[in-house]
Tab-separated table of C-alpha atoms and ligand atoms in Angstrom:
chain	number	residue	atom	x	y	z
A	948	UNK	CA	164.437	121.040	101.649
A	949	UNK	CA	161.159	120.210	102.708
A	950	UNK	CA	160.260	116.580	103.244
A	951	UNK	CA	156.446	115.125	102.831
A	952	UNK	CA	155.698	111.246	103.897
A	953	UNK	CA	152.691	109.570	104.629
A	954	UNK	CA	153.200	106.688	107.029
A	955	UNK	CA	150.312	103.774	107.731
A	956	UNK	CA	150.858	101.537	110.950
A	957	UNK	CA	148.349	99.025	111.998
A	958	UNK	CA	146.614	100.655	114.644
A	959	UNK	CA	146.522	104.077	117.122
A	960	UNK	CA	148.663	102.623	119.429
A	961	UNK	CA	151.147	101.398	116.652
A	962	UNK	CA	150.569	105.485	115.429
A	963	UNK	CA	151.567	106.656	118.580
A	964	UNK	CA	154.603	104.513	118.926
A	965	UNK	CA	156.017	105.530	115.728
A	966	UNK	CA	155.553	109.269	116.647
A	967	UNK	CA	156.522	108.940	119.816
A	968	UNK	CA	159.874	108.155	118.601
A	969	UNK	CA	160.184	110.455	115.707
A	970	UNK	CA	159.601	113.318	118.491
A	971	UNK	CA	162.271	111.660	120.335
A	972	UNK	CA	164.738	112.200	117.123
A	973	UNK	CA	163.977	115.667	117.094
A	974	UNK	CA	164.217	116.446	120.796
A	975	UNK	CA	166.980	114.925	121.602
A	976	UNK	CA	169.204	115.547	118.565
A	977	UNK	CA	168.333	119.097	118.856
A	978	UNK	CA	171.040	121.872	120.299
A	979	UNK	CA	168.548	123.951	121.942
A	980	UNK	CA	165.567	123.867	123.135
A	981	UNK	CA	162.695	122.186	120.705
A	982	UNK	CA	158.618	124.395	120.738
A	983	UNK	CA	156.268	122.029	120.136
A	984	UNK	CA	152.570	122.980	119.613
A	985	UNK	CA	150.385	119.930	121.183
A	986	UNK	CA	147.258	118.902	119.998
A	987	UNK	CA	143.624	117.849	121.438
A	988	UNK	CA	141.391	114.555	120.254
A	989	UNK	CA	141.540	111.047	120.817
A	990	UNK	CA	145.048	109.809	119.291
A	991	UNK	CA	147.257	112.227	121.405
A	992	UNK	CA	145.901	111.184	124.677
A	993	UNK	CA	147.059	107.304	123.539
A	994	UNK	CA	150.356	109.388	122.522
A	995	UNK	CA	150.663	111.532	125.765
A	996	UNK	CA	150.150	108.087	128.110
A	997	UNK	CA	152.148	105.941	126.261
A	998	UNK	CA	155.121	108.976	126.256
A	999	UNK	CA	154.363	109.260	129.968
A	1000	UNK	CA	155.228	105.629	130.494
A	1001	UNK	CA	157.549	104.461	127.682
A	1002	UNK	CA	159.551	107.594	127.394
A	1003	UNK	CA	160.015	109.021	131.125
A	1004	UNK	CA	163.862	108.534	131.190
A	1005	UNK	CA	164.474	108.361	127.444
A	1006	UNK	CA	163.207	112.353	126.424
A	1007	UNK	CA	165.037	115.099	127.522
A	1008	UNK	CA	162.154	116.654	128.861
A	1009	UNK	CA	163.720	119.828	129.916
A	1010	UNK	CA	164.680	120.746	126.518
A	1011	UNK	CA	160.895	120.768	125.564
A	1012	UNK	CA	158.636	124.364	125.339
A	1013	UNK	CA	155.412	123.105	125.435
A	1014	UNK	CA	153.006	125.665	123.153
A	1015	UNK	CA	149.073	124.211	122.367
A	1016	UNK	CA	147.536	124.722	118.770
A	1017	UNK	CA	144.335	125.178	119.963
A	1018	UNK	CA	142.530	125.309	123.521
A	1019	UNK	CA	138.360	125.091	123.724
A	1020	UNK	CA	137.218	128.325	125.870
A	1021	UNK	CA	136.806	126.459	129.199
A	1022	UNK	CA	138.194	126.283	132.390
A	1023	UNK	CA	141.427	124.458	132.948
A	1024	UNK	CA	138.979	121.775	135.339
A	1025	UNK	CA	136.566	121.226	132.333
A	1026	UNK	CA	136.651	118.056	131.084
A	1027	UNK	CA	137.194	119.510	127.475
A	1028	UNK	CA	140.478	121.646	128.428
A	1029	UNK	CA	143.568	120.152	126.556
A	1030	UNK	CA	145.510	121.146	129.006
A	1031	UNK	CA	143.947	119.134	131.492
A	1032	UNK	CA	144.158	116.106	128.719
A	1033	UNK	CA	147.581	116.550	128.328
A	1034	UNK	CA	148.159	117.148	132.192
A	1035	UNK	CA	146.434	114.096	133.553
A	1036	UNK	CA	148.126	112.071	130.838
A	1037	UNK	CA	151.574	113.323	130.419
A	1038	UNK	CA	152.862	116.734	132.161
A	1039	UNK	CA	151.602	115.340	135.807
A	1040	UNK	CA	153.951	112.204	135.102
A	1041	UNK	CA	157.129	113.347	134.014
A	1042	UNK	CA	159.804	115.989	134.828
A	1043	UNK	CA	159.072	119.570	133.141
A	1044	UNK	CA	159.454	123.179	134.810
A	1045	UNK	CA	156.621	124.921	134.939
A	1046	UNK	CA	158.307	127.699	132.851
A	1047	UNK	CA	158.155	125.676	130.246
A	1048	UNK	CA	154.771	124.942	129.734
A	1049	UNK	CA	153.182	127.666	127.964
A	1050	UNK	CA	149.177	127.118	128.004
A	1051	UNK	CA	146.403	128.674	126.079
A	1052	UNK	CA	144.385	130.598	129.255
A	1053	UNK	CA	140.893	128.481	127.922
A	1054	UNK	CA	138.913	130.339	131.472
A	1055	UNK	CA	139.731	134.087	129.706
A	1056	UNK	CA	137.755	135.942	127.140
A	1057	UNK	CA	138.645	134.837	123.603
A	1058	UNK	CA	139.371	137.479	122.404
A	1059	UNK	CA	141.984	138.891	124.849
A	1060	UNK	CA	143.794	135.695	125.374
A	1061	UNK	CA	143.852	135.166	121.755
A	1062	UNK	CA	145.810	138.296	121.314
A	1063	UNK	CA	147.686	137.521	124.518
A	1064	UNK	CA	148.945	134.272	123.649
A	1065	UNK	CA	149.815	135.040	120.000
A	1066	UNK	CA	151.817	138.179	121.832
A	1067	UNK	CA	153.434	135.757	124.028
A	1068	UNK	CA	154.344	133.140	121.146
A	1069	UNK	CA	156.020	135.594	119.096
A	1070	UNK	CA	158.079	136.470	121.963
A	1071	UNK	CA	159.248	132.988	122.847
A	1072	UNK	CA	159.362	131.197	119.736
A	1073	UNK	CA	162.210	131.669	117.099
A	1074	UNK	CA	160.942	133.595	114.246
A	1075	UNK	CA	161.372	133.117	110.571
A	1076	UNK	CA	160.434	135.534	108.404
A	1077	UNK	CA	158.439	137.699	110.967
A	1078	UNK	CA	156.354	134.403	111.831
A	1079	UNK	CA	157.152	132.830	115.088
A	1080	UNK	CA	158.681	128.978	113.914
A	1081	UNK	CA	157.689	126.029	116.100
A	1082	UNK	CA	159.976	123.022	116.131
A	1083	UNK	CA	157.296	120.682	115.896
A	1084	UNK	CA	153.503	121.271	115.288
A	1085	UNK	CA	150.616	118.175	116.240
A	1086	UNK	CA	147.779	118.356	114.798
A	1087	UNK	CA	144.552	115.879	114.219
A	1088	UNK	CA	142.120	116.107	111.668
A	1089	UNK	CA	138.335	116.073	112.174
A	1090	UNK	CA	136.185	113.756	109.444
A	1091	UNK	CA	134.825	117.159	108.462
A	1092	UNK	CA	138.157	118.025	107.690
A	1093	UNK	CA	138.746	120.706	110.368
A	1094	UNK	CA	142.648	120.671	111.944
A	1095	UNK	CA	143.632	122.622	114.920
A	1096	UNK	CA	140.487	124.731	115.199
A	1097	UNK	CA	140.395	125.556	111.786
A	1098	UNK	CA	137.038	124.402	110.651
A	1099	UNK	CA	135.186	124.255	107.217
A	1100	UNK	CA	133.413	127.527	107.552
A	1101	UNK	CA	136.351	129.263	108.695
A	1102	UNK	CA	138.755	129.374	106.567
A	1103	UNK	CA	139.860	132.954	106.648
A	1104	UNK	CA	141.722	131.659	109.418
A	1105	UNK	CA	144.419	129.528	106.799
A	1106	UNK	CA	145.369	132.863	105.979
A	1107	UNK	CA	144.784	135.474	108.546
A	1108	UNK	CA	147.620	137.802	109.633
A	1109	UNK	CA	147.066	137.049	113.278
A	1110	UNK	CA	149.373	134.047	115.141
A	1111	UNK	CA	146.229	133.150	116.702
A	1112	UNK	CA	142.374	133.757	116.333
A	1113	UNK	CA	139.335	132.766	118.360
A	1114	UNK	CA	136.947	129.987	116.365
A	1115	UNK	CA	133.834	128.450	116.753
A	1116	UNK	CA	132.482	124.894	116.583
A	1117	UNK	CA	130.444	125.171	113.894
A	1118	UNK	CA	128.083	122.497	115.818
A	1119	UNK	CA	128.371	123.097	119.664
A	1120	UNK	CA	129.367	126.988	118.936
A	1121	UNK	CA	132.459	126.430	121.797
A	1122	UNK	CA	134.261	128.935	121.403
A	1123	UNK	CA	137.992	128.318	120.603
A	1124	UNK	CA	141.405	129.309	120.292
A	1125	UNK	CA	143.448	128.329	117.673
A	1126	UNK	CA	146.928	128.713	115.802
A	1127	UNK	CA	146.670	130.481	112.296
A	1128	UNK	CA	146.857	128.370	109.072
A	1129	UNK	CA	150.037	131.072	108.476
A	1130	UNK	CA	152.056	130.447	111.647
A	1131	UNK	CA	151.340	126.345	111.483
A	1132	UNK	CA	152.689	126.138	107.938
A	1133	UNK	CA	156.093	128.363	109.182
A	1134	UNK	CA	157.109	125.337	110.807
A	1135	UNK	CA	160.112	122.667	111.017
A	1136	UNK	CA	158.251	120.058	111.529
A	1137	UNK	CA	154.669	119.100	111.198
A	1138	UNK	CA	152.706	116.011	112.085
A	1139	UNK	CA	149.253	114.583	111.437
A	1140	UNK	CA	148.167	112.218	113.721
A	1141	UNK	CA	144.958	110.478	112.600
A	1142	UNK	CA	143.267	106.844	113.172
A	1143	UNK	CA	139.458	105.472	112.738
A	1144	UNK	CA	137.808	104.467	109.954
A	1145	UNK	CA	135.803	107.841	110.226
A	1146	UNK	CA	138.510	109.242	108.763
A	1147	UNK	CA	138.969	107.541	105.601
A	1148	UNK	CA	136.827	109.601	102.872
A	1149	UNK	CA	138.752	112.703	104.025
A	1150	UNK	CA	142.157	111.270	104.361
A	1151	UNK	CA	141.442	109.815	100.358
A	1152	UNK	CA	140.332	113.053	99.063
A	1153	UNK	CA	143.099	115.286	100.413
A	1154	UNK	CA	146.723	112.845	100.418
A	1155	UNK	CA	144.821	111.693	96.699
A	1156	UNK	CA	144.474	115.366	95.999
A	1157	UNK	CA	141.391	115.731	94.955
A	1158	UNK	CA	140.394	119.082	93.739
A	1159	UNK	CA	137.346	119.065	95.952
A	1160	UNK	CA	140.057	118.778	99.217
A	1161	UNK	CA	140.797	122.695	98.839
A	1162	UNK	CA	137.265	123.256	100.475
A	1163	UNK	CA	138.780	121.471	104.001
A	1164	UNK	CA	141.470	123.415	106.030
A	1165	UNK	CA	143.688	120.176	106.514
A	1166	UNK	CA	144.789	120.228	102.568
A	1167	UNK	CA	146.054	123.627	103.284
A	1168	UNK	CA	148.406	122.457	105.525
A	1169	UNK	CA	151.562	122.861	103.122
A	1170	UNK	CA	154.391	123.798	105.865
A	1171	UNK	CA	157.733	125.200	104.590
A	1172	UNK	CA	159.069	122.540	106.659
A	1173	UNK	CA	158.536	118.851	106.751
A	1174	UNK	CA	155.047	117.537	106.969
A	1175	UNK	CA	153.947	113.760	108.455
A	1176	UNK	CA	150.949	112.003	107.815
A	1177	UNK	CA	150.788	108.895	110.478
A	1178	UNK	CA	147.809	107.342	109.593
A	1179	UNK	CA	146.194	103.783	111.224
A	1180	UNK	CA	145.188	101.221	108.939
A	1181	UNK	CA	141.202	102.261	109.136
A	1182	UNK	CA	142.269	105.914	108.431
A	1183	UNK	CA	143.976	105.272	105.678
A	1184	UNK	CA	141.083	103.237	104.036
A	1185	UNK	CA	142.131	101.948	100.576
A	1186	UNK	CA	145.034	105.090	100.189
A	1187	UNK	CA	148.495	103.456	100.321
A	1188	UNK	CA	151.577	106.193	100.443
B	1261	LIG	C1	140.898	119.492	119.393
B	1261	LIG	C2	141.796	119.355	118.245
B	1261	LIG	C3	141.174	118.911	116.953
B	1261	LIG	C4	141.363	117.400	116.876
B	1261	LIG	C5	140.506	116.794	115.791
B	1261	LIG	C6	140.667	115.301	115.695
B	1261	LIG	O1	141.275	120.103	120.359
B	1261	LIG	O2	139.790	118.935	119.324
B	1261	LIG	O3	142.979	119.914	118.245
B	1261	LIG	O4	141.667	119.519	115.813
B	1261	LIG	O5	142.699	117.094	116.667
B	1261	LIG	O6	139.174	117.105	116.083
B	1261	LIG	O7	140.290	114.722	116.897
B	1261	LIG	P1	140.293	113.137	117.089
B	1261	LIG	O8	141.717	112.695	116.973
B	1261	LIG	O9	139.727	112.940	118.472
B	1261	LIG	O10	139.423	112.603	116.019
């Protein structure tokens, strides 16, 4: 049975504690190993930190494939890379093998590495009805409404056939690549993290399901598994779960 909560904490940091140990249920009450898809923006580098120093000894790291949803086209020294984010704020502190860190190659051409890594997902991940299922899936939500790379003016990619496409930032034009709307709503798990007051209009229209949300690719996000809204105070604006 699938299992949908909305939880409101005080601030990102108060987000990012609460997640932090929710991923901790999951990893370490798990049998085998846990895929989890990370995420880019602002409230998972407060998350990746405060796992780094909070949760060193207390995560059983090992058990942990880490997968990206999306990666912007750029090389892995770029200050945009998510990789680097998530290296300079958690994998360079704590105890992982490198086989187990499965990045999205930002420096290739799109679309090679998009089929490449979708290729390489549905051979690692366990599959569920010919979908590779991740554990755990991260995602953020731009105030435009865009999650993973899945942006406004894209949103053939909610229901492409592909695991993963290449997208474009419909302002900048950076090229990214991104999981499919299909293979994030195949998962166990999933897990909005969003905080700031920018936020709030969105985060109203789509958890009060308004019948305008269908227009933004977050409201899409209906997973067969269990989905988590952790929303600050600011996000969450006037909405109460
Ligand atoms: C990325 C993301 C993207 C992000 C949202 C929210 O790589 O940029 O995966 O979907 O999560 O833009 O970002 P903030 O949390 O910084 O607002």
């Amino acid at each position: 049975m699938s299992h949908r909560e909305n939880r409101v904490y005080s601030d990102q940091e108060a987000v990012a504690n609460a997640f932090a140990s929710f991923m901790k249920e999951v990893v370490n009450s798990s049998d085998h190993s846990v895929s989890i898809a990370l995420s880019g923006g602002s409230t998972p580098k407060v998350l990746f930190g405060l796992l780094a120093n909070n949760y060193k000894d207390d995560m059983d790291w090992v058990k942990i494939q880490f997968f990206w949803g999306d990666e912007r086209c750029v090389p892995t020294s770029h200050e945009e890379s998510n990789y680097r984010m998530t290296r300079e704020y958690l994998l360079d502190h704590i105890f992982v093998p490198q086989r187990n860190i499965h990045r999205i190659h930002g420096e290739e051409n799109p679309d090679n590495e998009a089929l490449r890594y979708g290729r390489h997902i549905q051979t690692t991940v366990a599959n569920r009805d010919g979908y590779p299922q991740f554990d755990l899936i991260i995602l953020g939500m731009g105030d435009d409404g865009h999650t993973a790379s899945i942006f406004p003016d894209q949103m053939e990619l909610l229901s492409s056939d592909d695991v993963c496409r290449v997208a474009t930032h419909p302002e900048s034009g950076q090229k990214r690549i991104t999981l499919t709307g299909k293979v994030i709503n195949n998962a166990k798990n999933v897990a909005f993290l969003v905080t700031g007051e920018n936020k709030k209009d969105m985060v109203k229209m789509i958890l009060g399901n308004h019948p305008e949300a269908s227009g933004y690719p977050a409201s899409h996000i209906r997973p067969v598994g269990n989905l988590f809204w952790y929303l600050d105070e600011s996000a969450a604006g006037d909405f109460r779960p």
